[in-house]
Coordinates of C-alpha atoms and ligand atoms in Angstrom, one line a residue:
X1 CA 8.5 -52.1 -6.0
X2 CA 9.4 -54.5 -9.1
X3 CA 11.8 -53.1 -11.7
X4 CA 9.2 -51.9 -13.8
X5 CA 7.3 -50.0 -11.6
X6 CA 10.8 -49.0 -10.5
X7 CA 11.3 -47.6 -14.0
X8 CA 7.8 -46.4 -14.7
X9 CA 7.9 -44.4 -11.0
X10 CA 11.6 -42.7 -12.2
X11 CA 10.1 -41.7 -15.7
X12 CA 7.5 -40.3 -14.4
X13 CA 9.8 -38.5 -11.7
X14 CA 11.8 -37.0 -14.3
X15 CA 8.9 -36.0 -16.7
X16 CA 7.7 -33.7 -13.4
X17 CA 10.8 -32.5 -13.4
X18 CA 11.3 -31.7 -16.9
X19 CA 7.7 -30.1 -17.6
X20 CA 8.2 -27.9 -14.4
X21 CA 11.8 -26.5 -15.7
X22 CA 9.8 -26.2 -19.0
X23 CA 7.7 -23.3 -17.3
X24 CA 10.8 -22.0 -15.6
X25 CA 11.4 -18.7 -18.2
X26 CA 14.6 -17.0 -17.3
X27 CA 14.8 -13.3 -18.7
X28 CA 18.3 -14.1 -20.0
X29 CA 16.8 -16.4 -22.1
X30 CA 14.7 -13.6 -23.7
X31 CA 16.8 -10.9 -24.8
X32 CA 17.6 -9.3 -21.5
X33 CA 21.2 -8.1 -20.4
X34 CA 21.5 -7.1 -17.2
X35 CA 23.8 -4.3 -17.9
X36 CA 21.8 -1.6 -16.2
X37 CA 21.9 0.1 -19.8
X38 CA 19.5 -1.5 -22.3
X39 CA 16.0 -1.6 -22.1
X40 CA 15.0 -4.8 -20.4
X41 CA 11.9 -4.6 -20.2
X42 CA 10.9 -6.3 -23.8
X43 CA 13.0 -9.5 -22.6
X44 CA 10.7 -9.2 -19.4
X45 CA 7.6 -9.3 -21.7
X46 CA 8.2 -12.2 -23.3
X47 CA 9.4 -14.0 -20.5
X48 CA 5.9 -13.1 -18.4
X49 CA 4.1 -14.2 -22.1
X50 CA 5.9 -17.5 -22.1
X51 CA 5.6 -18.4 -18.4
X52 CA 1.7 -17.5 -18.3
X53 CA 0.2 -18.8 -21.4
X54 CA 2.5 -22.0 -20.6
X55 CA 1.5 -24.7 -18.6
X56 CA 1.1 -24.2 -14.6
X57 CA 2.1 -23.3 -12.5
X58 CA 4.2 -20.8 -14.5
X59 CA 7.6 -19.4 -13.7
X60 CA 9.0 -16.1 -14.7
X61 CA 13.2 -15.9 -13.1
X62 CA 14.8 -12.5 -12.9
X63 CA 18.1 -13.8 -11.9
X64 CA 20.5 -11.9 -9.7
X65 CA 21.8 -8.5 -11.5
X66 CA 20.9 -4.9 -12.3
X67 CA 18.8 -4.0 -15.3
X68 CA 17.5 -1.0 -16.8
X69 CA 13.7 -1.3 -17.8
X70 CA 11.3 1.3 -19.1
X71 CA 7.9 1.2 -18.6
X72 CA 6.2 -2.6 -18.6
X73 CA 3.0 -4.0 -18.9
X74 CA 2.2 -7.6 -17.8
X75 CA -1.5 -9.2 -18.1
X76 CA -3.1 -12.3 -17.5
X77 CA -5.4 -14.1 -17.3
X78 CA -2.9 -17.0 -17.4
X79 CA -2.8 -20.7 -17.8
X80 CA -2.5 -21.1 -13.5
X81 CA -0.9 -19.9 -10.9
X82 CA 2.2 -18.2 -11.9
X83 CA 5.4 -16.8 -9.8
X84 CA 8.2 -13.8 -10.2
X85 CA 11.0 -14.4 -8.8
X86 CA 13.5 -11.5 -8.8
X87 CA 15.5 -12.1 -5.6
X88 CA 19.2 -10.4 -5.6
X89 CA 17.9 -8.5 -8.7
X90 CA 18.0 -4.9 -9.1
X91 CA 15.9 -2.9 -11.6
X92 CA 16.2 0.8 -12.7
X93 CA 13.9 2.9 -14.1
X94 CA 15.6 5.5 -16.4
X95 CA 15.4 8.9 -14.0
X96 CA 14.1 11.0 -17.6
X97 CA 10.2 11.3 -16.8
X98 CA 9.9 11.7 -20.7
X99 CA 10.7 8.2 -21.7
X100 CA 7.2 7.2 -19.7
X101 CA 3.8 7.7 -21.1
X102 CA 2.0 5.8 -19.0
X103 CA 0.7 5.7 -15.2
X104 CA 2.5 3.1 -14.5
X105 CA 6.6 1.8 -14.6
X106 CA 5.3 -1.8 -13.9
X107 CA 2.0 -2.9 -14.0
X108 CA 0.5 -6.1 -13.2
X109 CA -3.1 -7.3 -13.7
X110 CA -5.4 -9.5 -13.9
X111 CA -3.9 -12.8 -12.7
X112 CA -5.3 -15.3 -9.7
X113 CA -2.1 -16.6 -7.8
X114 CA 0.5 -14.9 -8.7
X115 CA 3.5 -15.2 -6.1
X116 CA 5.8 -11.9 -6.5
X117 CA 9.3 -12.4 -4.3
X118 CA 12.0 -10.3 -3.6
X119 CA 13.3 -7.4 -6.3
X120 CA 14.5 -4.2 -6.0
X121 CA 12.9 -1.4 -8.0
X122 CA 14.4 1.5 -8.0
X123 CA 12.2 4.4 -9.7
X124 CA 15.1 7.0 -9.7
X125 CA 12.2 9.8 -9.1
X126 CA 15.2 12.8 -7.9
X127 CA 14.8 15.0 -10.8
X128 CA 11.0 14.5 -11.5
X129 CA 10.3 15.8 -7.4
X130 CA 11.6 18.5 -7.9
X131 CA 9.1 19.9 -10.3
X132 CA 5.4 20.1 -10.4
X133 CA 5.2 21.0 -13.8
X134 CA 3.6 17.6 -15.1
X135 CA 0.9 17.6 -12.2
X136 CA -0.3 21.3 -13.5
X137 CA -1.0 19.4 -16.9
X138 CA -3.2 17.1 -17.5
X139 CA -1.4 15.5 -20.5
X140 CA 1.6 14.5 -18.5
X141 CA 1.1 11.0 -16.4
X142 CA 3.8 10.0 -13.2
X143 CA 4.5 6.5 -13.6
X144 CA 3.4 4.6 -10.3
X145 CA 6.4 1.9 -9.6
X146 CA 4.6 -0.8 -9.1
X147 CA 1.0 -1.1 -10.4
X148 CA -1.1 -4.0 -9.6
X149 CA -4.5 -4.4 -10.6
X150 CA -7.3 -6.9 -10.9
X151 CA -5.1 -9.6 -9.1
X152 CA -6.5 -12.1 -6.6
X153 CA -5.1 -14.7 -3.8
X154 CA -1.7 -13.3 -4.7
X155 CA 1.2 -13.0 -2.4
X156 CA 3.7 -10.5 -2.0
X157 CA 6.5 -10.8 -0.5
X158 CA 10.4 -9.6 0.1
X159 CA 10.1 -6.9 -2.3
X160 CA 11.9 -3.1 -2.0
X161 CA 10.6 -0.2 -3.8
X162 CA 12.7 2.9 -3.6
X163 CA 12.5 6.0 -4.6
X164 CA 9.0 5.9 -6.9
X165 CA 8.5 8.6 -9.2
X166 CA 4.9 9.1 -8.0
X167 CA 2.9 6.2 -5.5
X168 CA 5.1 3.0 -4.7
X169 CA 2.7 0.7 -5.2
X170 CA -0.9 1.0 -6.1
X171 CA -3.5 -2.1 -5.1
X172 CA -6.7 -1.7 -6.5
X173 CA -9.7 -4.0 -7.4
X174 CA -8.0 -7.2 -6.2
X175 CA -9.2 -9.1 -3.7
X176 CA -8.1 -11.9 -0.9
X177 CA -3.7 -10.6 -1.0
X178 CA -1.2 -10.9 0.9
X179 CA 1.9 -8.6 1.4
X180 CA 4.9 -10.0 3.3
X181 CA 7.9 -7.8 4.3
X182 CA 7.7 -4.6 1.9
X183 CA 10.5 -2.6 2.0
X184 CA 9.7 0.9 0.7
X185 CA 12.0 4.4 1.2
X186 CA 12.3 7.6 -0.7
X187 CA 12.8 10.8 1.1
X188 CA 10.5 12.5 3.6
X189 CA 10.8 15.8 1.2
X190 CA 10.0 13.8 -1.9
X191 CA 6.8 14.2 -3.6
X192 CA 3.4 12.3 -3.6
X193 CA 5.4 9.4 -3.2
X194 CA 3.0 7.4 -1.4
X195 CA 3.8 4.0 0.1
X196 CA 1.0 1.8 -0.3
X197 CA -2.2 3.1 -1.7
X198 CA -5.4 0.2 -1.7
X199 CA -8.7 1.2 -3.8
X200 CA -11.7 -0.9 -4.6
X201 CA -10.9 -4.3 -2.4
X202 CA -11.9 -6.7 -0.3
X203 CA -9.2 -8.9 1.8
X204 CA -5.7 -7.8 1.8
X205 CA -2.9 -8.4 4.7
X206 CA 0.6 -6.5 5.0
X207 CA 2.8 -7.6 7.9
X208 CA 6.1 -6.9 9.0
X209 CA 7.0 -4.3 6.3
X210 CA 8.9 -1.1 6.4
X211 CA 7.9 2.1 5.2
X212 CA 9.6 5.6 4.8
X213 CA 8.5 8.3 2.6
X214 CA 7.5 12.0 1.7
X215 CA 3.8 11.0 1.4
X216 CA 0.9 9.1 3.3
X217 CA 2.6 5.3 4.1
X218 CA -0.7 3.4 3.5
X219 CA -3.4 5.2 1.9
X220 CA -6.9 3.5 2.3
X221 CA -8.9 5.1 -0.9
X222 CA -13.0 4.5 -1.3
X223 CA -13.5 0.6 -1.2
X224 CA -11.3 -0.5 0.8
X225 CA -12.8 -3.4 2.7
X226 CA -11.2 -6.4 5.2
X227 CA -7.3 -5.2 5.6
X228 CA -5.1 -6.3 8.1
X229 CA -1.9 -4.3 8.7
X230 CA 0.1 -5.8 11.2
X231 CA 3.5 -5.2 12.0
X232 CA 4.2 -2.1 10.1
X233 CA 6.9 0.6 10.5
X234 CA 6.0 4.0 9.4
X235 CA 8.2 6.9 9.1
X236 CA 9.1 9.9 7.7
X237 CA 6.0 10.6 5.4
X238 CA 2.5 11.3 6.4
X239 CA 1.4 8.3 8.5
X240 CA -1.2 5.9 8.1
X241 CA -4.2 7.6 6.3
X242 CA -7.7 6.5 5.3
X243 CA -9.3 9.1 2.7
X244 CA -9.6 11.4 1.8
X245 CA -13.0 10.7 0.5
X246 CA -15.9 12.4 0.3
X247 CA -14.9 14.5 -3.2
X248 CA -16.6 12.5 -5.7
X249 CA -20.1 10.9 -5.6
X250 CA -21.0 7.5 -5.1
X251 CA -17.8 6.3 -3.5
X252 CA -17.7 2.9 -1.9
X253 CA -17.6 2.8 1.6
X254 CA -14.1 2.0 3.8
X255 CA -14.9 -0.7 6.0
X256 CA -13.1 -3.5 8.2
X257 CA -9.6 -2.1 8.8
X258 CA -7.7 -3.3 11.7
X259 CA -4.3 -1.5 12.2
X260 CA -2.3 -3.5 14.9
X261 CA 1.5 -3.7 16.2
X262 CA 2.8 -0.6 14.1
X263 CA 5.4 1.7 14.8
X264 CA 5.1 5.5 13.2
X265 CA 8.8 7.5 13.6
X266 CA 8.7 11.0 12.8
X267 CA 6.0 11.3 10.6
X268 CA 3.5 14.1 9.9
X269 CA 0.8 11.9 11.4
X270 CA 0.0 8.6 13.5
X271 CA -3.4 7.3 11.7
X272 CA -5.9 9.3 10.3
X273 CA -8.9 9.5 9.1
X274 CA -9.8 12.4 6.6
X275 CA -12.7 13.7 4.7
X276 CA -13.8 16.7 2.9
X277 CA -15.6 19.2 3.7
X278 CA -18.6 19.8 2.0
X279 CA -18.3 16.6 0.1
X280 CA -20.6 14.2 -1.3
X281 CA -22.2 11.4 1.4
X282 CA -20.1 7.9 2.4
X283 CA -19.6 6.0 5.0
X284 CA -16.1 4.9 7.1
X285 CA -16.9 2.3 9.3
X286 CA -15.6 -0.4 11.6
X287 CA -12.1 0.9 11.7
X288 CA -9.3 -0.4 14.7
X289 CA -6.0 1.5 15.5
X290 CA -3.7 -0.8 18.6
X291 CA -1.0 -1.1 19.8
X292 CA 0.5 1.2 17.9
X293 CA 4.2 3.1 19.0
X294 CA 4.7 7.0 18.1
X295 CA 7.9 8.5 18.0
X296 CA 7.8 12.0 17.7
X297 CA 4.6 12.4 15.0
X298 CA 2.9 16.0 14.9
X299 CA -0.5 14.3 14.9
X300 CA -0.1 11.0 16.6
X301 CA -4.2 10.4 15.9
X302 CA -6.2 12.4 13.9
X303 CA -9.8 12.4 12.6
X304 CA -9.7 15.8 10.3
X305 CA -13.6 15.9 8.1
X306 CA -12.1 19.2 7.5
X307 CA -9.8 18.1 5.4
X308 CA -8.6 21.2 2.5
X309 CA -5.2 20.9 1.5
X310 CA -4.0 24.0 -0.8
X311 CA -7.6 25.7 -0.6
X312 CA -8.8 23.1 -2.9
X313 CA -12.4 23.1 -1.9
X314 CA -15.0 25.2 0.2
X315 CA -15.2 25.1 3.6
X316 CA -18.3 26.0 5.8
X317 CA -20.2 23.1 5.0
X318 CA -19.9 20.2 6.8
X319 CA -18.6 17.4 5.2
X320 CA -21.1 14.1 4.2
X321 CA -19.5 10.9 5.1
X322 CA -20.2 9.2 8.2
X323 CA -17.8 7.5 10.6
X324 CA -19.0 5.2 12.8
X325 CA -17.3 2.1 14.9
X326 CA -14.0 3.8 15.1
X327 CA -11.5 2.9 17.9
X328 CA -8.3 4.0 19.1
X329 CA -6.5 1.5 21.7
X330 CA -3.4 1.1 23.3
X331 CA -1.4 4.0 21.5
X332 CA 1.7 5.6 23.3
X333 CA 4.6 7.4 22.9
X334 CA 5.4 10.7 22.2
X335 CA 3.7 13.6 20.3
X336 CA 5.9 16.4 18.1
X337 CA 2.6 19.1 19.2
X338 CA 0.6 19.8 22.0
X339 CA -2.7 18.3 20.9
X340 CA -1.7 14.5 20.4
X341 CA -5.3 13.5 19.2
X342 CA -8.0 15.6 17.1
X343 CA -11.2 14.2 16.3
X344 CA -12.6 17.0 14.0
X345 CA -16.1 15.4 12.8
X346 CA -18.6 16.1 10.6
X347 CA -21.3 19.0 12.2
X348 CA -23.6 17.4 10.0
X349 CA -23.2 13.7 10.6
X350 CA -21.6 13.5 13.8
X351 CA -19.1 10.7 14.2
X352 CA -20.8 7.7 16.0
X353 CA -19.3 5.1 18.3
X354 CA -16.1 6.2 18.9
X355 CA -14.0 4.4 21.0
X356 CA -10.5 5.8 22.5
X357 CA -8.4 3.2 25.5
X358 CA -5.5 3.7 27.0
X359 CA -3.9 6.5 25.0
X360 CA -0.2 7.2 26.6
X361 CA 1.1 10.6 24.4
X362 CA 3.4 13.0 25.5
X363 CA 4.4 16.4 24.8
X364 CA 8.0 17.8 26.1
X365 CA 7.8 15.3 29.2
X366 CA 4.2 16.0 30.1
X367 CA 0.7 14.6 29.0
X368 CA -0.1 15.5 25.9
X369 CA -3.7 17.5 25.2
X370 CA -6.5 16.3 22.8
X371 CA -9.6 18.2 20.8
X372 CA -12.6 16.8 20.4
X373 CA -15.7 18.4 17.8
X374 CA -18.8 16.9 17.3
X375 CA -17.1 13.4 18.6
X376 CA -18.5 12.1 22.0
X377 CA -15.9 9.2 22.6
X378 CA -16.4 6.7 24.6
X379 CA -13.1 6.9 26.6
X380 CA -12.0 4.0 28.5
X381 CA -8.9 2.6 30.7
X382 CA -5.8 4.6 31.4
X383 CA -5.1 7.5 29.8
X384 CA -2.0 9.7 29.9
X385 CA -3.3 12.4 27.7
X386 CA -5.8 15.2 28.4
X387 CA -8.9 14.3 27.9
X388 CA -11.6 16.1 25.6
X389 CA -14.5 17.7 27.3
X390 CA -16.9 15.3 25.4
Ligands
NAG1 C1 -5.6 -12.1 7.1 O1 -5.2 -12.5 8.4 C2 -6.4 -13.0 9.1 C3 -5.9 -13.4 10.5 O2 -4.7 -14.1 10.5 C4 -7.0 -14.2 8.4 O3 -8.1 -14.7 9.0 C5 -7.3 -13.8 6.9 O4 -7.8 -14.9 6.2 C6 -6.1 -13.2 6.2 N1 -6.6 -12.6 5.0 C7 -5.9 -12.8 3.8 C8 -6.4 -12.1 2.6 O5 -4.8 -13.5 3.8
NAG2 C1 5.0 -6.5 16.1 O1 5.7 -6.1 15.0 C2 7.1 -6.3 15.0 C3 7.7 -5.7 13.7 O2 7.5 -4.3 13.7 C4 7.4 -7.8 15.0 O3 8.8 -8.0 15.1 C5 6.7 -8.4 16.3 O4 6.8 -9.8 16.3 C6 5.2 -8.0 16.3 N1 4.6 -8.5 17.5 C7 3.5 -9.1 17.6 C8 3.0 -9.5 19.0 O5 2.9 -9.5 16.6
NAG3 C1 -21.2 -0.9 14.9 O1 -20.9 -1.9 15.8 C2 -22.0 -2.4 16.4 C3 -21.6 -3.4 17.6 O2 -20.5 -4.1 17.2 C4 -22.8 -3.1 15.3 O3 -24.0 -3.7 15.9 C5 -23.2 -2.1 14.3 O4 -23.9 -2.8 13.2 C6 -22.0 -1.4 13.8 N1 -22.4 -0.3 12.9 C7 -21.8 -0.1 11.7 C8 -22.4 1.1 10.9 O5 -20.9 -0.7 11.3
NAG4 C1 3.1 6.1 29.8 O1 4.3 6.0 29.0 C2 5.4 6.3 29.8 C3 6.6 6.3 28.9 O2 6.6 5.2 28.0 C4 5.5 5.2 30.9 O3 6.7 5.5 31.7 C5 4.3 5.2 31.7 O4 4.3 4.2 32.7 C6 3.0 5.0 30.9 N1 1.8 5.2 31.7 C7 0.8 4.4 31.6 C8 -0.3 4.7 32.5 O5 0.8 3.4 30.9

């Protein structure tokens, strides 16, 4: 290389280097403190403003700390792709349910690459669990932790959510995401403090995550199309559970959801599948449960169309949505009851293509038992359970 092209190369260089520190917004920059005290979250907002209507890809830095944020709202579209970056940061929602009036503490949408690492939110929810006061109105709204919506070909990853004052995190209508070690806990007593919940997408993977709470880990809502969980730990909470569905009309199908390599630790349930009774028609379909580990879970796998928490609905009729392609394979370990697998399907549309292989569940020492109703399971390999009388 000649000296000018030595010079022009270097220029250039640096130029990269200066426009890409240029979209490198630092919270601190924007107001924020870090004392765990003031309101951060306006110094957030600016920062996300900054880094997405800048030029890509755009940066948003939540150095190392503890802050304090209320409730924040971040929308795209943006210039490009854009990154978070809150590793070795802490951030606290205030524990007082009345300083939200929205659904959500942080919400996230409508942004196509967005890379999310590492952060800790805390959503302090102890006091508002312990009433259920603001679920009897209608005027009062739980603030999710983290909200995203409308997001595609994002990834997720590193990130802890802890103690949420409703959901954890809520996924809906955003398609083709990853999720990369999610670290989620609140207790097992706490209060519709569901892990993961997915709605109204197609194309989502979560692998080697870690989930512990007082409500379903991963709920699968209508719509949920294409998931991959692999590698998940579930426990305390309510297990792995697609549906309910079936209580409104004219909810999208669940379809394509493989469950693989996943661990459930005393938990209310393994996987599950539940639907309403006397509910409006849909469809569950193509749906894969292996190699999954139970440790002591009262329903290691259940299929419950019956499904009536609280007396919320009338039984007697059957319920409407169809299952069909479902399979169980390679599950083992041990059951908290008796009757390690239920299949409880619908009189009226009887599940279809049910598949169960190689299901090793134990009660106190001995094979554990199983119930089948209007399921006719096709029941291969070894079994260490009691079969149902198909
Ligand atoms: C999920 O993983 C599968 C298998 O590795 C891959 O084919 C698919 O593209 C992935 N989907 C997403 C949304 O990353
Ligand atoms: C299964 O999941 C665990 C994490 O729970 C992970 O460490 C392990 O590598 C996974 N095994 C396979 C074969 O994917
Ligand atoms: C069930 O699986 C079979 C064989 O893989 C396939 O031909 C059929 O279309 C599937 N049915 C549904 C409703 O997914
Ligand atoms: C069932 O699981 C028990 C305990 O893990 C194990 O000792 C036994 O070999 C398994 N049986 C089969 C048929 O896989």
């Amino acid at each position: 290389m000649d000296k000018i092209g030595y010079i022009r190369s270097t220029v250039y260089f640096l130029l990269l280097i200066a426009t890409n520190n240029a979209a490198i917004v630092d919270i601190k920059t924007k107001g924020a403190k870090g004392d765990g005290i003031t309101d951060d979250g306006p110094a957030i907002m600016k920062a996300w403003k900054e880094a997405c209507e800048g030029p890509p890809p755009g940066s948003l830095l939540i150095p190392p700390g503890t802050y304090m944020s209320l409730a924040v709202e971040l929308n795209g579209p943006c210039k490009g792709p854009l990154a978070i970056n809150a590793n070795g940061a802490t951030i606290k929602a205030p524990p007082e349910l009345a300083k939200f009036t929205t659904e959500s503490w942080f919400s996230i949408r409508g942004v196509d690459k967005l890379t999310m690492t590492g952060g800790t939110f805390d959503g302090q929810g102890q006091e508002t669990w312990k009433s259920t006061k603001c679920q009897e109105t209608t005027k009062c709204q739980i603030p999710v932790n983290l909200r995203f919506s409308n997001l595609r070909n994002s990834l997720f990853k590193d990130i802890t959510s802890i103690n949420s004052k409703n959901f954890h995190i809520s996924l809906r209508g955003s398609d083709n995401n990853r999720m990369e070690n999610i670290n989620i806990n609140a207790p097992g007593n706490s209060l519709n403090t569901d892990g993961i919940h997915i709605a109204k997408l197609n194309g989502l993977n979560i692998t080697n995550s870690k989930i512990g709470t007082g409500d379903d880990c991963i709920s699968f809502g209508e719509g949920s199309r294409n998931i991959r969980i692999e590698g998940v730990s579930c426990g305390p909470g309510h297990g792995f559970s697609i549906g309910s569905l079936g209580k409104f009309p004219n909810e999208e199908p669940v379809e394509g959801i493989l469950l693989k390599n996943c661990t459930v630790n005393g938990a209310i349930n393994g996987v599950r599948i539940k639907t309403w009774p006397n509910s409006h028609p849909g469809f569950v379909r193509d749906i894969h449960f292996e190699d999954i580990i139970i440790n002591n879970v009262q329903n290691p796998v259940i299929v419950d169309q019956e499904y009536c928490p609280n007396k919320a609905c009338t039984k007697g009729a059957p319920s409407k949505v169809k299952l069909t392609n479902v399979s169980f394979r390679r599950i083992r370990g041990t059951s908290a009851s008796k009757v390690a697998m239920k299949l409880i399907c619908s009189a009226e549309v009887p599940c279809e293509n049910v598949e169960v292989a190689d299901i090793n569940l134990t009660f106190n020492g001995g094979p554990a038992t199983s119930q089948c109703t209007n399921a006719k399971p096709k029941i291969t390999g070894q079994n260490v359970l009691g079969v149902c009388a198909a």
